[in-house]
Coordinates of C-alpha atoms in Angstrom, one line a residue:
Chain J
M1 CA 111.5 70.5 96.2
V2 CA 114.0 68.8 96.0
L3 CA 116.5 69.6 93.9
I4 CA 119.7 67.3 92.4
T5 CA 122.4 68.8 90.6
L6 CA 123.3 67.1 87.4
V7 CA 126.8 67.7 85.9
S8 CA 127.7 67.6 82.2
S9 CA 130.3 66.8 80.4
D10 CA 131.9 70.4 80.1
E11 CA 131.2 70.8 83.6
Q12 CA 127.9 72.7 84.1
N13 CA 125.6 72.5 87.2
F14 CA 122.0 72.1 86.3
P15 CA 120.0 71.9 89.2
V16 CA 116.8 69.5 88.4
E17 CA 113.6 68.5 90.5
R18 CA 113.9 65.7 92.0
E19 CA 110.4 64.0 90.7
L20 CA 111.6 64.8 87.0
L21 CA 114.3 62.3 86.9
K22 CA 112.1 59.3 87.7
Q23 CA 112.2 59.2 84.0
S24 CA 115.5 58.6 83.7
G25 CA 116.8 55.4 84.7
T26 CA 120.1 55.5 84.7
I27 CA 120.0 59.0 87.1
E28 CA 117.1 56.9 89.3
T29 CA 119.1 53.7 89.9
L30 CA 122.0 56.2 90.8
I31 CA 119.8 58.3 93.3
V32 CA 118.7 55.0 95.1
N33 CA 122.1 53.5 95.3
M34 CA 123.9 57.2 96.8
N35 CA 120.4 57.3 99.1
L36 CA 119.7 60.9 97.6
D37 CA 115.9 60.3 98.6
D38 CA 116.9 60.0 102.8
E39 CA 116.1 62.4 105.2
D40 CA 119.6 63.0 106.6
T41 CA 121.1 62.9 103.4
D42 CA 122.3 66.3 102.0
A43 CA 121.5 65.9 98.1
A44 CA 122.5 69.6 97.1
A45 CA 126.3 68.1 98.8
M46 CA 126.0 65.1 96.0
P47 CA 126.1 66.4 92.0
I48 CA 125.7 63.7 89.6
P49 CA 128.4 63.7 87.2
L50 CA 127.5 62.9 83.4
P51 CA 130.7 62.6 81.8
N52 CA 128.7 61.0 78.8
V53 CA 126.4 64.1 78.2
K54 CA 127.4 68.1 77.0
G55 CA 125.7 70.8 78.4
D56 CA 123.6 72.1 75.1
V57 CA 122.8 68.4 75.0
L58 CA 121.7 67.9 78.7
E59 CA 119.7 71.3 78.8
K60 CA 117.6 69.9 75.6
V61 CA 116.6 66.7 77.7
I62 CA 116.0 68.5 80.7
Q63 CA 113.6 70.5 78.9
W64 CA 111.9 67.6 77.2
M65 CA 111.4 65.9 81.1
E66 CA 110.1 69.2 82.1
H67 CA 107.4 68.7 79.4
H68 CA 106.8 65.2 79.8
K69 CA 106.6 65.5 83.6
G70 CA 104.4 62.9 85.0
D71 CA 104.3 60.8 81.6
P72 CA 104.3 57.1 83.0
V73 CA 107.5 56.0 82.6
K74 CA 107.5 52.8 80.4
E75 CA 108.6 49.2 81.4
G76 CA 110.3 46.9 79.6
D77 CA 110.5 46.4 75.9
N78 CA 107.3 46.4 74.2
E79 CA 108.4 45.4 70.8
D80 CA 105.2 44.3 69.1
N81 CA 103.6 48.2 69.1
N82 CA 106.2 49.8 67.0
A83 CA 103.5 50.6 63.9
E84 CA 101.4 52.4 66.7
I85 CA 104.0 55.1 68.5
V86 CA 103.1 58.6 66.9
V87 CA 105.1 61.2 67.6
P88 CA 103.0 64.0 69.6
Q89 CA 102.7 67.5 67.8
W90 CA 104.7 68.7 70.8
D91 CA 108.0 66.5 70.6
D92 CA 107.6 66.9 66.6
D93 CA 108.3 70.4 66.9
F94 CA 110.9 70.2 69.8
F95 CA 113.1 67.5 67.8
K96 CA 112.2 69.9 64.3
P97 CA 114.9 72.5 64.3
A98 CA 118.0 69.7 65.4
M99 CA 116.6 66.9 62.7
Y100 CA 119.3 66.3 60.3
G101 CA 122.0 67.1 62.2
S102 CA 124.3 66.3 65.1
K103 CA 122.0 67.6 67.8
H104 CA 119.2 65.3 67.5
L105 CA 121.5 62.6 66.9
E106 CA 124.0 63.7 70.2
L107 CA 119.7 63.7 72.2
T108 CA 119.0 60.5 71.4
V109 CA 122.4 58.8 72.3
A110 CA 121.8 61.0 75.6
A111 CA 118.5 59.4 75.7
S112 CA 119.7 55.8 75.3
Y113 CA 122.5 56.4 78.1
L114 CA 120.0 58.4 80.8
D115 CA 117.8 55.4 79.8
I116 CA 115.0 57.8 79.6
K117 CA 112.6 55.4 77.1
N118 CA 110.0 57.8 76.3
L119 CA 112.8 59.9 75.1
L120 CA 114.8 57.2 73.1
T121 CA 111.2 55.7 71.3
L122 CA 110.1 59.6 69.8
S123 CA 113.3 60.4 68.9
C124 CA 114.1 57.5 67.1
K125 CA 110.8 57.4 65.9
A126 CA 111.1 60.6 64.5
I127 CA 114.2 59.8 63.0
S128 CA 112.3 56.8 61.1
N129 CA 109.6 59.2 59.8
T130 CA 112.0 61.3 58.2
F131 CA 112.5 58.3 55.8
K132 CA 109.2 58.0 54.6
G133 CA 108.6 58.1 50.7
K134 CA 112.8 58.9 50.5
T135 CA 114.9 56.9 48.1
G136 CA 118.0 55.7 49.6
P137 CA 120.4 58.3 47.9
Q138 CA 118.0 61.4 49.3
I139 CA 118.4 59.8 52.8
R140 CA 122.2 59.7 52.3
E141 CA 122.0 62.9 51.3
E142 CA 120.1 64.2 53.6
W143 CA 121.7 62.4 57.0
G144 CA 125.0 63.0 55.5
V145 CA 126.0 59.2 55.1
P146 CA 128.8 58.8 52.7
N147 CA 128.2 56.6 49.4
E148 CA 130.3 53.4 49.8
F149 CA 128.7 51.5 46.8
T150 CA 130.2 51.3 44.0
P151 CA 127.6 52.0 40.5
E152 CA 127.9 48.2 40.2
E153 CA 126.9 47.5 43.8
E154 CA 123.9 49.7 43.4
E155 CA 123.2 48.0 40.2
A156 CA 123.3 45.1 41.8
I157 CA 121.2 45.6 45.0
R158 CA 118.5 47.7 42.9
K159 CA 118.3 44.1 40.8
E160 CA 118.3 41.8 44.0
N161 CA 115.2 43.4 45.1
E162 CA 113.5 44.3 41.6
W163 CA 110.5 41.9 40.4
S164 CA 112.2 39.4 38.3
E165 CA 110.1 38.3 35.1
Chain I
M1 CA 113.8 30.0 68.1
K2 CA 112.6 32.5 70.2
L3 CA 115.3 34.9 71.5
A4 CA 114.8 37.1 74.7
P5 CA 115.0 40.8 73.4
F6 CA 118.6 41.2 75.7
K7 CA 119.9 38.2 73.8
L8 CA 118.9 38.8 70.7
K9 CA 120.7 42.5 71.3
Q10 CA 123.7 41.1 72.3
S11 CA 123.9 38.4 69.8
L12 CA 123.5 41.3 67.1
L13 CA 126.1 43.3 69.0
S14 CA 128.9 40.9 69.1
L15 CA 127.8 39.7 65.3
F16 CA 129.0 43.2 64.3
K17 CA 131.7 43.9 66.1
F18 CA 134.0 43.3 63.1
L19 CA 132.2 46.3 61.5
K20 CA 134.1 48.7 64.1
P21 CA 137.1 49.6 62.8
M22 CA 135.2 50.9 59.6
R23 CA 133.1 53.2 62.2
N24 CA 136.2 54.5 63.9
K25 CA 138.1 55.2 60.9
R26 CA 135.5 57.1 59.4
S27 CA 134.4 59.2 62.9
N28 CA 138.8 60.1 62.8
S29 CA 138.6 60.9 59.3
G30 CA 136.9 64.4 60.2
V31 CA 133.4 63.4 58.0
N32 CA 130.6 65.7 59.0
P33 CA 128.5 64.3 61.9
S34 CA 125.9 61.6 59.9
L35 CA 123.6 59.4 60.8
L36 CA 126.5 56.6 60.9
T37 CA 127.7 58.0 64.5
L38 CA 124.6 56.5 66.4
P39 CA 125.5 53.3 68.0
H40 CA 124.3 49.8 66.2
D41 CA 122.0 49.4 68.7
L42 CA 120.4 52.8 68.2
L43 CA 120.1 52.2 64.5
L44 CA 118.1 48.7 65.3
I45 CA 115.6 50.9 66.8
I46 CA 115.3 52.8 64.0
I47 CA 115.1 50.5 61.9
E48 CA 112.5 48.5 63.7
Y49 CA 110.3 51.4 62.9
L50 CA 110.4 51.0 59.1
S51 CA 107.9 49.5 57.0
T52 CA 109.8 46.9 54.5
D53 CA 109.8 49.2 51.7
E54 CA 111.3 52.3 54.0
R55 CA 113.8 49.2 55.2
I56 CA 114.8 48.2 51.6
E57 CA 115.7 52.1 50.8
F58 CA 117.4 52.9 53.8
G59 CA 119.6 49.9 53.6
R60 CA 120.4 51.6 50.4
T61 CA 122.5 54.2 52.2
C62 CA 125.5 52.3 53.3
K63 CA 126.9 48.4 53.8
R64 CA 126.9 49.2 57.8
I65 CA 122.6 50.2 57.8
Q66 CA 122.2 47.0 54.9
Q67 CA 123.8 44.5 56.7
L68 CA 122.2 45.9 60.4
S69 CA 118.8 45.5 58.8
F70 CA 119.9 42.4 57.0
A71 CA 120.8 40.8 60.7
L72 CA 117.8 41.9 62.3
G73 CA 115.7 40.0 60.3
K74 CA 111.7 40.9 61.4
M75 CA 110.8 41.7 57.9
V76 CA 106.9 41.9 56.7
F77 CA 106.3 40.5 53.2
D78 CA 103.1 39.6 51.5
G79 CA 104.0 35.7 51.2
I80 CA 107.4 33.4 51.3
C81 CA 107.8 30.5 49.4
V82 CA 110.1 27.6 50.7
S83 CA 111.6 25.3 48.2
I84 CA 113.4 22.2 49.5
F85 CA 115.7 20.6 46.8
D86 CA 117.2 17.0 48.7
Q87 CA 119.5 19.0 50.6
E88 CA 118.7 22.8 49.3
V89 CA 116.4 25.3 50.6
E90 CA 115.8 28.7 48.1
A91 CA 113.3 30.8 49.2
I92 CA 111.6 33.8 47.9
A93 CA 110.1 36.1 49.8
I94 CA 107.5 38.7 48.0
N95 CA 106.4 42.3 48.9
T96 CA 104.0 44.5 46.9
N97 CA 106.6 46.5 45.2
H98 CA 109.9 44.2 45.8
S99 CA 111.0 40.5 45.4
F100 CA 113.6 38.9 47.3
N101 CA 115.5 36.2 45.7
S102 CA 119.1 36.2 45.6
Y103 CA 119.6 37.5 48.6
V104 CA 117.6 34.7 50.4
I105 CA 119.6 31.7 48.1
T106 CA 122.7 33.1 49.7
D107 CA 121.6 34.5 53.4
M108 CA 118.3 32.6 55.0
R109 CA 119.0 34.8 57.9
L110 CA 116.5 37.5 55.7
L111 CA 113.7 35.4 56.7
R112 CA 114.5 35.6 60.8
K113 CA 111.7 36.0 62.6
A114 CA 110.1 37.1 58.9
R115 CA 106.1 37.8 59.1
A116 CA 104.0 36.8 56.3
E117 CA 100.2 36.3 55.1
L118 CA 101.2 33.2 52.5
L119 CA 103.8 30.6 53.0
R120 CA 104.0 28.3 50.6
I121 CA 106.5 25.3 51.2
E122 CA 107.5 23.2 48.1
I123 CA 109.3 20.2 47.9
V124 CA 111.1 19.2 45.0
C125 CA 112.7 15.9 44.2
K126 CA 116.1 15.0 42.3
S127 CA 114.5 13.6 39.0
D128 CA 113.4 16.4 35.8
N129 CA 110.2 14.8 35.9
D130 CA 109.6 13.9 39.7
T131 CA 110.2 17.9 40.1
K132 CA 107.9 18.7 37.6
K133 CA 105.2 17.0 39.2
C134 CA 105.8 17.9 42.8
R135 CA 105.7 21.5 41.5
S136 CA 102.7 21.1 40.3
L137 CA 100.9 19.2 43.1
Y138 CA 101.6 21.8 45.7
Q139 CA 100.8 24.8 43.8
K140 CA 96.9 23.5 43.1
L141 CA 97.0 23.9 47.1

């Protein structure tokens, strides 16, 4: 089993199974370009630095990739299927403890940076699921969004979308 | 007017570059980590997963999200009515819970890539009598 070492922004080393990293477009490209797959390359001696991902976030990403080992990797954008995306129970439980906080947002940003399409899709879908049946002010409170609208502006927005007689 | 997803994303990103200073200011001011720490492209993905009603509520949270949602377009309506007056175009988009009119009159971008079950196009002539005539004619259709 070939291990490749990922180095987080806070200099933590994470030896990861080569096979798992196929899920990350960014790392896969690096591995191919650095010829880490070649037999005569000492992959262990060439750690991959990830200056945009903190150790605790990278740990979560690796956990997620381990669970999803062998899943087919999505290619390209299939924009028309947005409505059909369902967050599986395991992923929902995985995201839940950190939801509404910076950890889930950092995980989402890392998924985008590392180009892990399935993780990005599920992570964004999980965020959008938290808006169901909520009003704007409720979402604002839950997600720490500061209110920039004056009462007049809020009234104007409400009126714009109201049924006019 | 079909743009490749990549091009669309690029054009939206450049469109919202002007919002960047506002964002930086906010992140430096020590506000708790919030949804607004996400970059535009990720917020756009999240917005795309919402129904029209959910998007309206989400758009009420703050100006950046409101504008992103607006620029993305791709909303789904029950019906859209477009009126063409001489040189001006007005439109009303309708959903079960909401109607959009003043938005649309000032900015047709709301209807970018929109989808609807019903589309009505009215061509309205200038003089008062003709106006009535054309409207009734098209409503019968």
